[in-house]
Coordinates of C-alpha atoms in Angstrom, one line a residue:
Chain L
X27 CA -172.5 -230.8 -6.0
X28 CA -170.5 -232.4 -3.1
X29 CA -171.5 -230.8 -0.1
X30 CA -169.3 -231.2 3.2
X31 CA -170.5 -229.7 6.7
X32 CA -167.5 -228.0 8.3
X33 CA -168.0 -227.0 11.9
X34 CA -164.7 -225.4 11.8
X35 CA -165.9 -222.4 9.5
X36 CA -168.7 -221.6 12.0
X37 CA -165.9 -220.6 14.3
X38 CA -164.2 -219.0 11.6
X39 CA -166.4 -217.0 10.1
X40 CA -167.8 -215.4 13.8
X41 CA -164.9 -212.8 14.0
X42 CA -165.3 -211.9 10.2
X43 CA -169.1 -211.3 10.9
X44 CA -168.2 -209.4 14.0
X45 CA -166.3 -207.0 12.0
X46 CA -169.2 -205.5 10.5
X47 CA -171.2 -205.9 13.9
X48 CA -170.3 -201.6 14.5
X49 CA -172.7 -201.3 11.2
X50 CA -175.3 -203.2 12.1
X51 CA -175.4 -201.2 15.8
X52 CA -174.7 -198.1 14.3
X53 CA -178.5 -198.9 12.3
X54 CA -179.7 -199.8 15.8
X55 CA -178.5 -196.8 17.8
X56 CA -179.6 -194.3 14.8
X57 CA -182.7 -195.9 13.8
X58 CA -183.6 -195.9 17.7
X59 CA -182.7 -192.3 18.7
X60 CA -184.5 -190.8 15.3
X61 CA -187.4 -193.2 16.8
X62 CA -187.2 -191.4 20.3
X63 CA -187.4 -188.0 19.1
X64 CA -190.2 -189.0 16.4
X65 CA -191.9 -191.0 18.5
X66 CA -192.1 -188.2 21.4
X67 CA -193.4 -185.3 18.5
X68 CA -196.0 -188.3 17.5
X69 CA -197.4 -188.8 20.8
X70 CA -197.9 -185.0 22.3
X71 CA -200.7 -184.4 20.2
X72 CA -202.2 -186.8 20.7
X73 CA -201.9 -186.8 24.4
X74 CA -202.9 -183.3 24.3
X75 CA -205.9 -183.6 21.8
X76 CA -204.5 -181.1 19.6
X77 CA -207.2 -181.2 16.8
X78 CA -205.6 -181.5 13.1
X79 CA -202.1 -183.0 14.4
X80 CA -204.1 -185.9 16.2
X81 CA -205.6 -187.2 13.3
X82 CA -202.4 -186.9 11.7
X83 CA -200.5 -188.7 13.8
X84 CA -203.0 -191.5 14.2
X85 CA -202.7 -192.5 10.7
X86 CA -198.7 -192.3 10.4
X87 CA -199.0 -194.9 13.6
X88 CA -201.4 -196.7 11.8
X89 CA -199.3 -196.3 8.5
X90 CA -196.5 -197.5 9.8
X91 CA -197.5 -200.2 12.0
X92 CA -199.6 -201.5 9.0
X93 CA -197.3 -201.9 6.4
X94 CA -194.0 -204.0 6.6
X95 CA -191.0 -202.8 7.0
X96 CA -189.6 -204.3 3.9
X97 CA -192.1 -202.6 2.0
X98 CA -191.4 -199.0 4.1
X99 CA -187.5 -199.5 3.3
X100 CA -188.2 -199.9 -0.5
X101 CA -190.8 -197.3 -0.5
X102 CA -188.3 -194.9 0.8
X103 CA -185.6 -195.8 -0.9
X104 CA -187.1 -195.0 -4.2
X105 CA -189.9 -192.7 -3.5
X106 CA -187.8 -190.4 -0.7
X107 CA -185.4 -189.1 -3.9
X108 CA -188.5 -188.5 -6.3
X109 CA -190.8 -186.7 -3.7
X110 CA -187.8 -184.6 -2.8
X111 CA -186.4 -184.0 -6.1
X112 CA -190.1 -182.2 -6.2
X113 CA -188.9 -179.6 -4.3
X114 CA -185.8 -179.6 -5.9
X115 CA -183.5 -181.4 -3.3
X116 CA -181.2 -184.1 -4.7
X117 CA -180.5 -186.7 -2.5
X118 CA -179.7 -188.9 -5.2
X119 CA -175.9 -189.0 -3.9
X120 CA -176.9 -189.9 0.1
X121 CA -175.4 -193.7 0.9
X122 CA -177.9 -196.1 1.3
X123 CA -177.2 -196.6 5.2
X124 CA -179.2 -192.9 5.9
X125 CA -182.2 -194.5 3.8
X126 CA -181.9 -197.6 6.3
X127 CA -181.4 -195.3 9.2
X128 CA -184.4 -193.1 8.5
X129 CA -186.8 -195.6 7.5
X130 CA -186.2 -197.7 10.3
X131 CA -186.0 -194.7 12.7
X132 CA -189.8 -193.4 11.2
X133 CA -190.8 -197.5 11.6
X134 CA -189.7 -197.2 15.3
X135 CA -190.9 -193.9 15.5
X136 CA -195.0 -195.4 15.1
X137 CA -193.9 -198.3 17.7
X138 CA -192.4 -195.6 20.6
X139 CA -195.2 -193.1 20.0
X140 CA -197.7 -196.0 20.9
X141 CA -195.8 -197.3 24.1
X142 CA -195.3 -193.5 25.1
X143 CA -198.6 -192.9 24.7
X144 CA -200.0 -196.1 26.7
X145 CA -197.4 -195.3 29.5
X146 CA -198.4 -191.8 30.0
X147 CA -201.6 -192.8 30.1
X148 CA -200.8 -195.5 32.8
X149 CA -199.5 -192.5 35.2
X150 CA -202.2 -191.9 37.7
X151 CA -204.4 -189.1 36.4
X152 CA -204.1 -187.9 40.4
X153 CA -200.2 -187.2 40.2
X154 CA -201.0 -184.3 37.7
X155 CA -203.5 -183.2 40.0
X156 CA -201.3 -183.4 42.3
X157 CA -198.3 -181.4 41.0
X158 CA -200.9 -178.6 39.1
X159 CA -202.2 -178.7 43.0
X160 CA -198.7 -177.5 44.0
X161 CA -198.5 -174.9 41.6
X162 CA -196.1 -176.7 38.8
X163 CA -197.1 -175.5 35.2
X164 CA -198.2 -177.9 32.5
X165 CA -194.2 -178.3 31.4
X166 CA -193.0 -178.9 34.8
X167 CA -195.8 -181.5 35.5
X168 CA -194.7 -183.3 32.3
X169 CA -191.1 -183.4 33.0
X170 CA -191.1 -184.0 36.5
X171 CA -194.1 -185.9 37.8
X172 CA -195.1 -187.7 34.2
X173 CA -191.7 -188.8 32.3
X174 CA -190.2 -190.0 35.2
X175 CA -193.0 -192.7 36.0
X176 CA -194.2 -193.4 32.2
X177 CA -190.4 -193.9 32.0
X178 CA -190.0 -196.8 34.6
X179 CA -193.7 -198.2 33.0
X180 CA -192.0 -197.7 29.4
X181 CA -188.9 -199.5 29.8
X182 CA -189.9 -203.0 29.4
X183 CA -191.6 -202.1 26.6
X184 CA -189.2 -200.0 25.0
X185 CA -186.5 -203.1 25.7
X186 CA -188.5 -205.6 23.5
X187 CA -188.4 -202.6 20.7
X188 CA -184.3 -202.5 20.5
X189 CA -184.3 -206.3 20.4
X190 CA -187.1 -206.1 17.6
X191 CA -184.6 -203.4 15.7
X192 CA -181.6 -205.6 16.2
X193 CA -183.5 -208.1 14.1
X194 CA -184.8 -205.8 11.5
X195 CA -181.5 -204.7 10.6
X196 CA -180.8 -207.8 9.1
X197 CA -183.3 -206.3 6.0
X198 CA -180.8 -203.4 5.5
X199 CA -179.1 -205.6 3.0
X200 CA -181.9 -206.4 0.5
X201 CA -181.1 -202.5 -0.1
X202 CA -177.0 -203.4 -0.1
X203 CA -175.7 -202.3 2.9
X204 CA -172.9 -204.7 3.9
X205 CA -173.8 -205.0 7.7
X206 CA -174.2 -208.2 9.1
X207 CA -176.5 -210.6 7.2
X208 CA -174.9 -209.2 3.9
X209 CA -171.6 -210.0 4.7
X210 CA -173.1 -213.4 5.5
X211 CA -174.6 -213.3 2.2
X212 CA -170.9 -212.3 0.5
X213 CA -168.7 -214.5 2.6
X214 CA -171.5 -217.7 2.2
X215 CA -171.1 -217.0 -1.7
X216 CA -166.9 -217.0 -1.5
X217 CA -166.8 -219.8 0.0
X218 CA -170.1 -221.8 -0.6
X219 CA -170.6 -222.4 3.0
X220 CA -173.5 -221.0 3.6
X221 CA -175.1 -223.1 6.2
X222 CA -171.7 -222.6 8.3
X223 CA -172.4 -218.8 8.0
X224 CA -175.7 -218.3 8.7
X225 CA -174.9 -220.4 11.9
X226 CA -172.5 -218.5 13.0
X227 CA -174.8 -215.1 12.3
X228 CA -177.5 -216.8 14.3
X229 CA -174.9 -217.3 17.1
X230 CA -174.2 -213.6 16.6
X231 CA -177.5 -212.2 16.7
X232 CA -178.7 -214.8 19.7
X233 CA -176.0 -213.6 22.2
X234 CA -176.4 -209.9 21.3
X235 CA -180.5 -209.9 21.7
X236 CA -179.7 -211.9 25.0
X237 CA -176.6 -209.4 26.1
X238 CA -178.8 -206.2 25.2
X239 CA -181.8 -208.1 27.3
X240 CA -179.8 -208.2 30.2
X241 CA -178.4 -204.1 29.8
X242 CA -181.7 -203.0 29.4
X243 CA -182.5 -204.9 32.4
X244 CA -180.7 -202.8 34.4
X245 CA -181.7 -199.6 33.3
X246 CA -185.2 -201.0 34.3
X247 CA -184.3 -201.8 37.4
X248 CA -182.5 -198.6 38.0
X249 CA -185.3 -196.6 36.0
X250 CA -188.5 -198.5 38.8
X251 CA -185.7 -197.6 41.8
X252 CA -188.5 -195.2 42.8
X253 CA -191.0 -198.2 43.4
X254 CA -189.1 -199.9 45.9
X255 CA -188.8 -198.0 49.4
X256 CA -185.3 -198.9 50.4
X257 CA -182.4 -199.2 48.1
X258 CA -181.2 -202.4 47.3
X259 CA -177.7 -203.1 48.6
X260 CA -175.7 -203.2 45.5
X261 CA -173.7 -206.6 45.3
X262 CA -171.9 -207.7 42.6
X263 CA -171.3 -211.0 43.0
X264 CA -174.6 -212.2 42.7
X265 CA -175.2 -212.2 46.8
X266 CA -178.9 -211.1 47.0
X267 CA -180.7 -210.3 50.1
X268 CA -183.9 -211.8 50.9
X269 CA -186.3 -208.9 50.0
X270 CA -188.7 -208.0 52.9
X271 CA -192.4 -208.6 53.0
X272 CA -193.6 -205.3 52.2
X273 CA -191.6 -204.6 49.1
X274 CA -193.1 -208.1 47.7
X275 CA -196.2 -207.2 47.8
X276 CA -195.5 -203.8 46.1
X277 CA -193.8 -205.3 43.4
X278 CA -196.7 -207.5 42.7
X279 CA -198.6 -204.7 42.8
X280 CA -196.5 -202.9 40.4
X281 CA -197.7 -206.2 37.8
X282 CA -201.4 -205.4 38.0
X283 CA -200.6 -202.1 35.7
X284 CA -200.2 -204.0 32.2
X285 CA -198.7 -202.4 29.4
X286 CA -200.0 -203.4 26.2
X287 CA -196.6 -205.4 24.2
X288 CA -196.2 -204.6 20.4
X289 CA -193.7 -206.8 19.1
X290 CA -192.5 -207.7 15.7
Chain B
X8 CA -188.5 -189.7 -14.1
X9 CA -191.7 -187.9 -13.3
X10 CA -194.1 -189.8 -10.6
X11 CA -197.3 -191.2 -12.2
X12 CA -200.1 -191.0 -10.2
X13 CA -202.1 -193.0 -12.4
X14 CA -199.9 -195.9 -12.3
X15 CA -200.5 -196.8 -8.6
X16 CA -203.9 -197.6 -9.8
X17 CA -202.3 -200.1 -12.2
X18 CA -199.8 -201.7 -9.8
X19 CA -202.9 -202.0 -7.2
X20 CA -204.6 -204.1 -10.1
X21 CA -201.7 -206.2 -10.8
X22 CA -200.8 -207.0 -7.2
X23 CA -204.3 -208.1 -6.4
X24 CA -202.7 -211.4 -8.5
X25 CA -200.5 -212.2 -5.3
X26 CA -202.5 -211.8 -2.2
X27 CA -203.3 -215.2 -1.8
X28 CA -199.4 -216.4 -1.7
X29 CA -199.6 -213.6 0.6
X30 CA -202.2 -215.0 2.2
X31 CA -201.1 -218.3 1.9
X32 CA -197.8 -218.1 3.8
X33 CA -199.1 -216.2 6.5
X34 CA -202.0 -218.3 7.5
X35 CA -199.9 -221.6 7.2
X36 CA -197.1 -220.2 9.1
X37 CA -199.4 -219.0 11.9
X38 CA -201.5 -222.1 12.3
X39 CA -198.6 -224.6 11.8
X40 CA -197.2 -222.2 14.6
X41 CA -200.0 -222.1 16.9
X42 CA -199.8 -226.2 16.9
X43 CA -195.9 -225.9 17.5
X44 CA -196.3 -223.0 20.2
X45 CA -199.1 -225.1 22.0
X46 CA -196.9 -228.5 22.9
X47 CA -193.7 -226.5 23.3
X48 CA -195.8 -224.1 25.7
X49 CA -197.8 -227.3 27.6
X50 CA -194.0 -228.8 27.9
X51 CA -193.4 -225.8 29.9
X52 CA -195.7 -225.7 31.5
X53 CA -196.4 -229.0 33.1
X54 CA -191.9 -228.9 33.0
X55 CA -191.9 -232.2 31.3
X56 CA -187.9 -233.0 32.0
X57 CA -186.4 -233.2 28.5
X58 CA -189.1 -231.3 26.4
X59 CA -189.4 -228.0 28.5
X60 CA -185.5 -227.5 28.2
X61 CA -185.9 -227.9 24.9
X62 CA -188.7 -225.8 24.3
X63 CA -187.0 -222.9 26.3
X64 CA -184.1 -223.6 24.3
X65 CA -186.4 -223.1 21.0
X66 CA -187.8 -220.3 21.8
X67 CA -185.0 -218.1 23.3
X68 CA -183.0 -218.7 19.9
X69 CA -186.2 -218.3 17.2
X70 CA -186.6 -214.9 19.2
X71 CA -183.4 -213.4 19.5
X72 CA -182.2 -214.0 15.7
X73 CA -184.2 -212.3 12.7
X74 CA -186.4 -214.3 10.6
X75 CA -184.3 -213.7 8.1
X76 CA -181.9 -216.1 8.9
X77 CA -184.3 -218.8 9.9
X78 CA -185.2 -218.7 5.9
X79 CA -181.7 -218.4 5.1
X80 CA -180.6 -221.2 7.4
X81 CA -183.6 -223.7 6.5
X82 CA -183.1 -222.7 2.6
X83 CA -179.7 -223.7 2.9
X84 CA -180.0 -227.3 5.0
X85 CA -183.5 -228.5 4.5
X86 CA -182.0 -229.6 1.1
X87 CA -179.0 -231.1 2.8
X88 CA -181.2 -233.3 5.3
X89 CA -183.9 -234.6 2.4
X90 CA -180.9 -235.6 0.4
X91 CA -179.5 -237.3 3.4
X92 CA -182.5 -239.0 4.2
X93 CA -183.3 -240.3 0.7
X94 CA -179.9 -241.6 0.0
X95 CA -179.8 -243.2 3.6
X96 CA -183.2 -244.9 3.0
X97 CA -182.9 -244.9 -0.7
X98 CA -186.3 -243.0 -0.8
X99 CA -185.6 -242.0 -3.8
X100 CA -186.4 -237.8 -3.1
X101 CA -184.3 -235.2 -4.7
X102 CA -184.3 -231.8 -3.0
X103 CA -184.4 -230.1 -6.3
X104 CA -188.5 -231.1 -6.0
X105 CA -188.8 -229.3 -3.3
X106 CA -191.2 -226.3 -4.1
X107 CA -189.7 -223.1 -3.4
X108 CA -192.8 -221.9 -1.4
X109 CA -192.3 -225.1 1.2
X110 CA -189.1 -223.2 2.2
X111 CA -190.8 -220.2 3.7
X112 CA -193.8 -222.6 4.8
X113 CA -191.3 -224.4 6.9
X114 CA -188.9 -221.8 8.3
X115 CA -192.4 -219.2 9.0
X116 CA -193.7 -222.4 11.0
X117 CA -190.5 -222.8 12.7
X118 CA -190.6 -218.5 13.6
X119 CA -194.0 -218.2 14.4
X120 CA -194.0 -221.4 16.8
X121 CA -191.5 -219.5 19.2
X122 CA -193.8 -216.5 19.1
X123 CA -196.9 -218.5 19.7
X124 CA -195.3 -220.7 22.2
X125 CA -195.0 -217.3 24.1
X126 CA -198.5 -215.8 23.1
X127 CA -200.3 -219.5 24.2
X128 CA -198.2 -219.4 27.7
X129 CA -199.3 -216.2 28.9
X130 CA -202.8 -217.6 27.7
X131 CA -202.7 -220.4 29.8
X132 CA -201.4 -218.4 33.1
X133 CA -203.8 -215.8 32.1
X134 CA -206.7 -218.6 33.5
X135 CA -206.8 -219.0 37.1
X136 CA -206.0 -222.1 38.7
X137 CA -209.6 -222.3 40.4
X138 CA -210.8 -223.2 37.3
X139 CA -208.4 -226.2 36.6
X140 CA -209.1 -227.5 39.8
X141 CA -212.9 -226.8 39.4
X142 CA -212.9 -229.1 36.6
X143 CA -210.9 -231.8 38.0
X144 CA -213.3 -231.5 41.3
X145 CA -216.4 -232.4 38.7
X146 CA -214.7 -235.6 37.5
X147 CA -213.3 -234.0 34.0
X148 CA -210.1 -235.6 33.0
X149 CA -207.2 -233.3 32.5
X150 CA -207.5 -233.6 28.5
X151 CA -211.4 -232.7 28.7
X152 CA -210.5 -230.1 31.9
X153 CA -208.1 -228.2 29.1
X154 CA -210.5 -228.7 26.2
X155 CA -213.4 -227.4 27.7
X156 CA -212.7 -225.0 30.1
X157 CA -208.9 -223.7 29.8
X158 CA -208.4 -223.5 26.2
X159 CA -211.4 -221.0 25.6
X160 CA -210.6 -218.8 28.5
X161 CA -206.8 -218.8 27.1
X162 CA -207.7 -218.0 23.7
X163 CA -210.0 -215.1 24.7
X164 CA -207.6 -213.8 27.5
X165 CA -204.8 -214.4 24.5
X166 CA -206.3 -213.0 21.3
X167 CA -204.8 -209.5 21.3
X168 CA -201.7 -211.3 21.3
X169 CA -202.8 -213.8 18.4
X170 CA -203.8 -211.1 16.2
X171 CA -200.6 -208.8 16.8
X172 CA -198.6 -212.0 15.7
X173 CA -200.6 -212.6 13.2
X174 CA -199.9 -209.4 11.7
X175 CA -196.5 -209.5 12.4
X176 CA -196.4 -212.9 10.3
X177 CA -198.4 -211.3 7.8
X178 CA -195.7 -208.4 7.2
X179 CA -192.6 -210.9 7.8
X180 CA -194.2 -213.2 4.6
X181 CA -192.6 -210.5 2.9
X182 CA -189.2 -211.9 3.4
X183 CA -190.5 -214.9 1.2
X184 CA -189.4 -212.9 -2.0
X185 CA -185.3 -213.5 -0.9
X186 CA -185.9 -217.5 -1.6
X187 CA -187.7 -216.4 -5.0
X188 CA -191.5 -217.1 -3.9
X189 CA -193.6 -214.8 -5.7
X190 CA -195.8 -213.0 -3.1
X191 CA -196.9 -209.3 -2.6
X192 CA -193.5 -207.7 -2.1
X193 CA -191.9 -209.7 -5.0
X194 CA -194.7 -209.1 -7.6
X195 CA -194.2 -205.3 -6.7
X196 CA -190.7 -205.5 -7.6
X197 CA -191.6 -207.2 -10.5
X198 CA -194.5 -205.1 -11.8
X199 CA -191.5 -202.3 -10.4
X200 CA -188.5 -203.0 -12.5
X201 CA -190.8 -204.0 -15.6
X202 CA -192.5 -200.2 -16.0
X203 CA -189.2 -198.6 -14.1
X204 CA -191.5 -196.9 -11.9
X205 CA -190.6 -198.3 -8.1
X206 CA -191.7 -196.1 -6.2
X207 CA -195.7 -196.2 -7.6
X208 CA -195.7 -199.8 -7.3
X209 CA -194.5 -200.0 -3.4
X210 CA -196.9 -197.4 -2.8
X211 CA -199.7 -199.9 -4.4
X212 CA -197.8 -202.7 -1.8
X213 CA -198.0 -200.6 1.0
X214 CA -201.7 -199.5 0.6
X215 CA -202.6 -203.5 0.3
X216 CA -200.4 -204.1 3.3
X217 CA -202.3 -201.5 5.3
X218 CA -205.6 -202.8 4.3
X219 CA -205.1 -206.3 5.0
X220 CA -203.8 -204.8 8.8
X221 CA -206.9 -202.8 9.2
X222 CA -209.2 -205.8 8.2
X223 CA -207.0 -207.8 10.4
X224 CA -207.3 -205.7 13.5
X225 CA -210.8 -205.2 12.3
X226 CA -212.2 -208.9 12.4
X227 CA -209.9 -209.3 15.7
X228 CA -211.9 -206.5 17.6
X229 CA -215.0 -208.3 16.3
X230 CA -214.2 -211.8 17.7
X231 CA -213.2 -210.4 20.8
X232 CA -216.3 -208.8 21.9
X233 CA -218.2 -212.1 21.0
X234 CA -216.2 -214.4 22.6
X235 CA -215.5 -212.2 25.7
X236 CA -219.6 -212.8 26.1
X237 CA -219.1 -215.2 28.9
X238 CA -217.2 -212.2 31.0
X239 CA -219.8 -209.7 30.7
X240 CA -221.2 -210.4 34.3
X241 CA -225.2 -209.9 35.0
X242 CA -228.0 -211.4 34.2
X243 CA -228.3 -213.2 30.7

């Protein structure tokens, strides 16, 4: 078969991809948030050594974390409906995009239990001393003293988890969900162009990973505000002051306390 | 459609067949990678001009698309540039004998080289500086200085790194199956549509997956503690 490389339909095929771009972040945002909520409930026991739960927990990380995620999304696909229809639940007639969401969401889940648990346990075991010293109860300590600093040691983590799920979506269409790579897929088979499509989807996914980089940047800066003494004049023209001495040698500091880096 | 216990049993026997494509593709990808990730990381390194652009360059892009599309994209113009080539040089190849398993060979080399470039920098800065200039001071050649005294340090400093990758290359070889290679995730779907029981057979997947992992993390926690001998301080 004749085969001519036209630039021109890497161009034209970026704003058709784009159109399904609210898909693929919709798996990203849904899949993240059901990973927050998870991934909290996963890590308290464990935290708090309650007995049967910790176990438990442990091997749903160590499931999840130890099988692929291809593998998870077919798993659940199939076996959600039949383990469900068990209890006499039909979910037979649920679009495939909740599957996606919920898989991907328990997938994360494992992932933000583990950096949760690694940046609680990087807080300084003095600062609950500290606020149980003041007379905060074991809620208050956790809220106030704890989740703001595991936060701050969290973030960086947590950044390198979106950008992982960002790419992971891409496997929502081996189940048929038209988001981004499977319109790829359906526009590269109209037109037989497929090198000119996955380009432009690489293009895609390259300056979305790199714009979400840079937004999740700031929420760690604005998240490890606490580490620096004096606030940072804000300029927004890219006019930084020279940072003073002291604040240096904090932040280098602040790299000492390594975080352990799961990525995909 | 009642579940069947019994047939996970059989899928588990079945898939046994395909570990070694499995197996295969991962350890290819990852050692083809480590050799790709070391020059693009020593390029940035030692900022040689042309090379350490382009290794940045390399790297930023492999890590912020999916694998997926590395496959997709090499599947689609690997074919293109060995039919080029041949009827350029009239080398007389045909891209038809291209073996479908050399596509996921080549596009898992090109992933897990941007991955490893990462995993062998932080190695490298992971060694102090004392102990590059500690070897040049006793007459070692940079070569032998980075052979004998960095590269050990890196790779002990680095291995938790290594071994995450590795598992991470281990469970992205299951993309393989999208450019028809038969490994563990496509024999499941085989062994899957033939019986009509899916659901049994990606459980049988999932518990070879997680053993693999274990024995993985396993052998990694193993190595460690013997090559993390020379760090133990004391007395012999």
């Amino acid at each position: 078969m004749e085969y001519g490389f036209d630039f021109a339909y890497v161009f034209k095929y970026v704003p058709k991809l784009l159109s399904t771009l609210d898909l693929t972040l919709l798996i990203v945002a849904g899949a993240i948030a059901t990973g927050l909520i998870i991934g909290l409930l996963v890590a308290l026991p464990r935290l708090y050594h309650v007995p049967v739960l910790k176990q438990l927990s442990m091997v749903y990380v160590s499931f999840f974390r130890g099988t692929p995620v291809l593998i998870q999304l077919f798993l659940f696909y199939y076996g959600l409906p039949e383990i469900l229809k068990l209890v006499y639940i039909d979910v037979t007639r649920v679009p495939v995009l909740y599957f996606v969401i919920f898989t991907l969401g328990l997938n994360a889940g494992a992932f933000i239990s583990e950096t949760i648990r690694a940046a609680v346990t990087a807080v300084n075991r003095g600062q609950v001393e500290a606020a149980y010293a003041v007379g905060m109860t074991g809620y208050q300590a956790f809220t106030r003293i704890i989740l703001p600093q595991a936060l701050a040691i969290a973030v960086p983590v947590f950044s390198n988890l979106v950008i992982a799920m960002l790419k992971e979506t891409s496997l929502a269409f081996t189940l048929g969900v038209m988001e981004m790579t499977g319109k790829a897929q359906s526009l590269g088979a109209l037109s037989q162009h497929f090198l000119e499509t996955y380009i432009s989807l690489a293009i895609i996914y390259l300056i979305i990973s790199l714009l979400l980089e840079r937004v999740l940047l700031l929420a760690e800066r604005r998240l490890q505000r606490h580490m620096r003494r004096e606030q940072e004049k804000r300029s927004w023209f890219g006019l930084r002051r020279v940072p003073p001495l002291n604040r240096l040698t904090r932040e280098l500091n602040l790299e000492k306390k390594e975080v352990p880096s799961y990525e995909a | 459609m009642k579940l069947d216990p019994s047939f996970i049993w059989t899928a588990f026997v079945k898939l046994l067949s395909a570990i070694p494509v499995t197996l295969e593709i991962t350890f290819v990808s990852v050692l083809c990678g480590l050799v790709i990730g070391s020059i693009t990381a020593l390029a940035r390194i030692y900022r040689i001009p042309v090379l350490a652009q382009l290794s940045s360059g390399y790297v930023t892009f492999i890590r912020g698309t999916p694998m997926l599309t590395h496959l997709l994209l090499i599947y689609f113009s690997l074919p293109m540039l060995v039919d080029g080539l041949s009827s350029q040089f009239g080398l007389g190849w045909s891209s038809a004998r291209i073996p479908m398993i050399a596509f996921a060979l080549v596009s898992f080399s090109i992933t897990a080289g941007a991955y490893m470039s990462e995993v062998v920098r932080s190695g490298l800065l992971a060694v102090d500086r004392g102990q590059m200039e500690a070897a040049l001071s006793v007459g070692m050649s940079t070569p032998q200085a980075l052979r004998r005294i960095v590269f050990p340090q890196a790779f002990a400093a680095s291995l938790p790194n290594l071994s995450n990758s590795l598992i991470g290359m281990l469970h992205g070889s299951t993309l393989a199956f999208t450019v028809s290679v038969v490994d563990l995730n496509a024999k499941a779907q085989i062994v899957a549509s033939t019986n009509w029981k899916f659901f049994e057979a990606y459980v049988a997947a999932a518990l070879i997956f997680w053993g693999l992992t274990l024995l993985i993390e396993r052998a990694t926690s193993f190595i460690e503690r013997k090559i993390n001998v020379y760090n133990r301080g004391g007395v012999a």
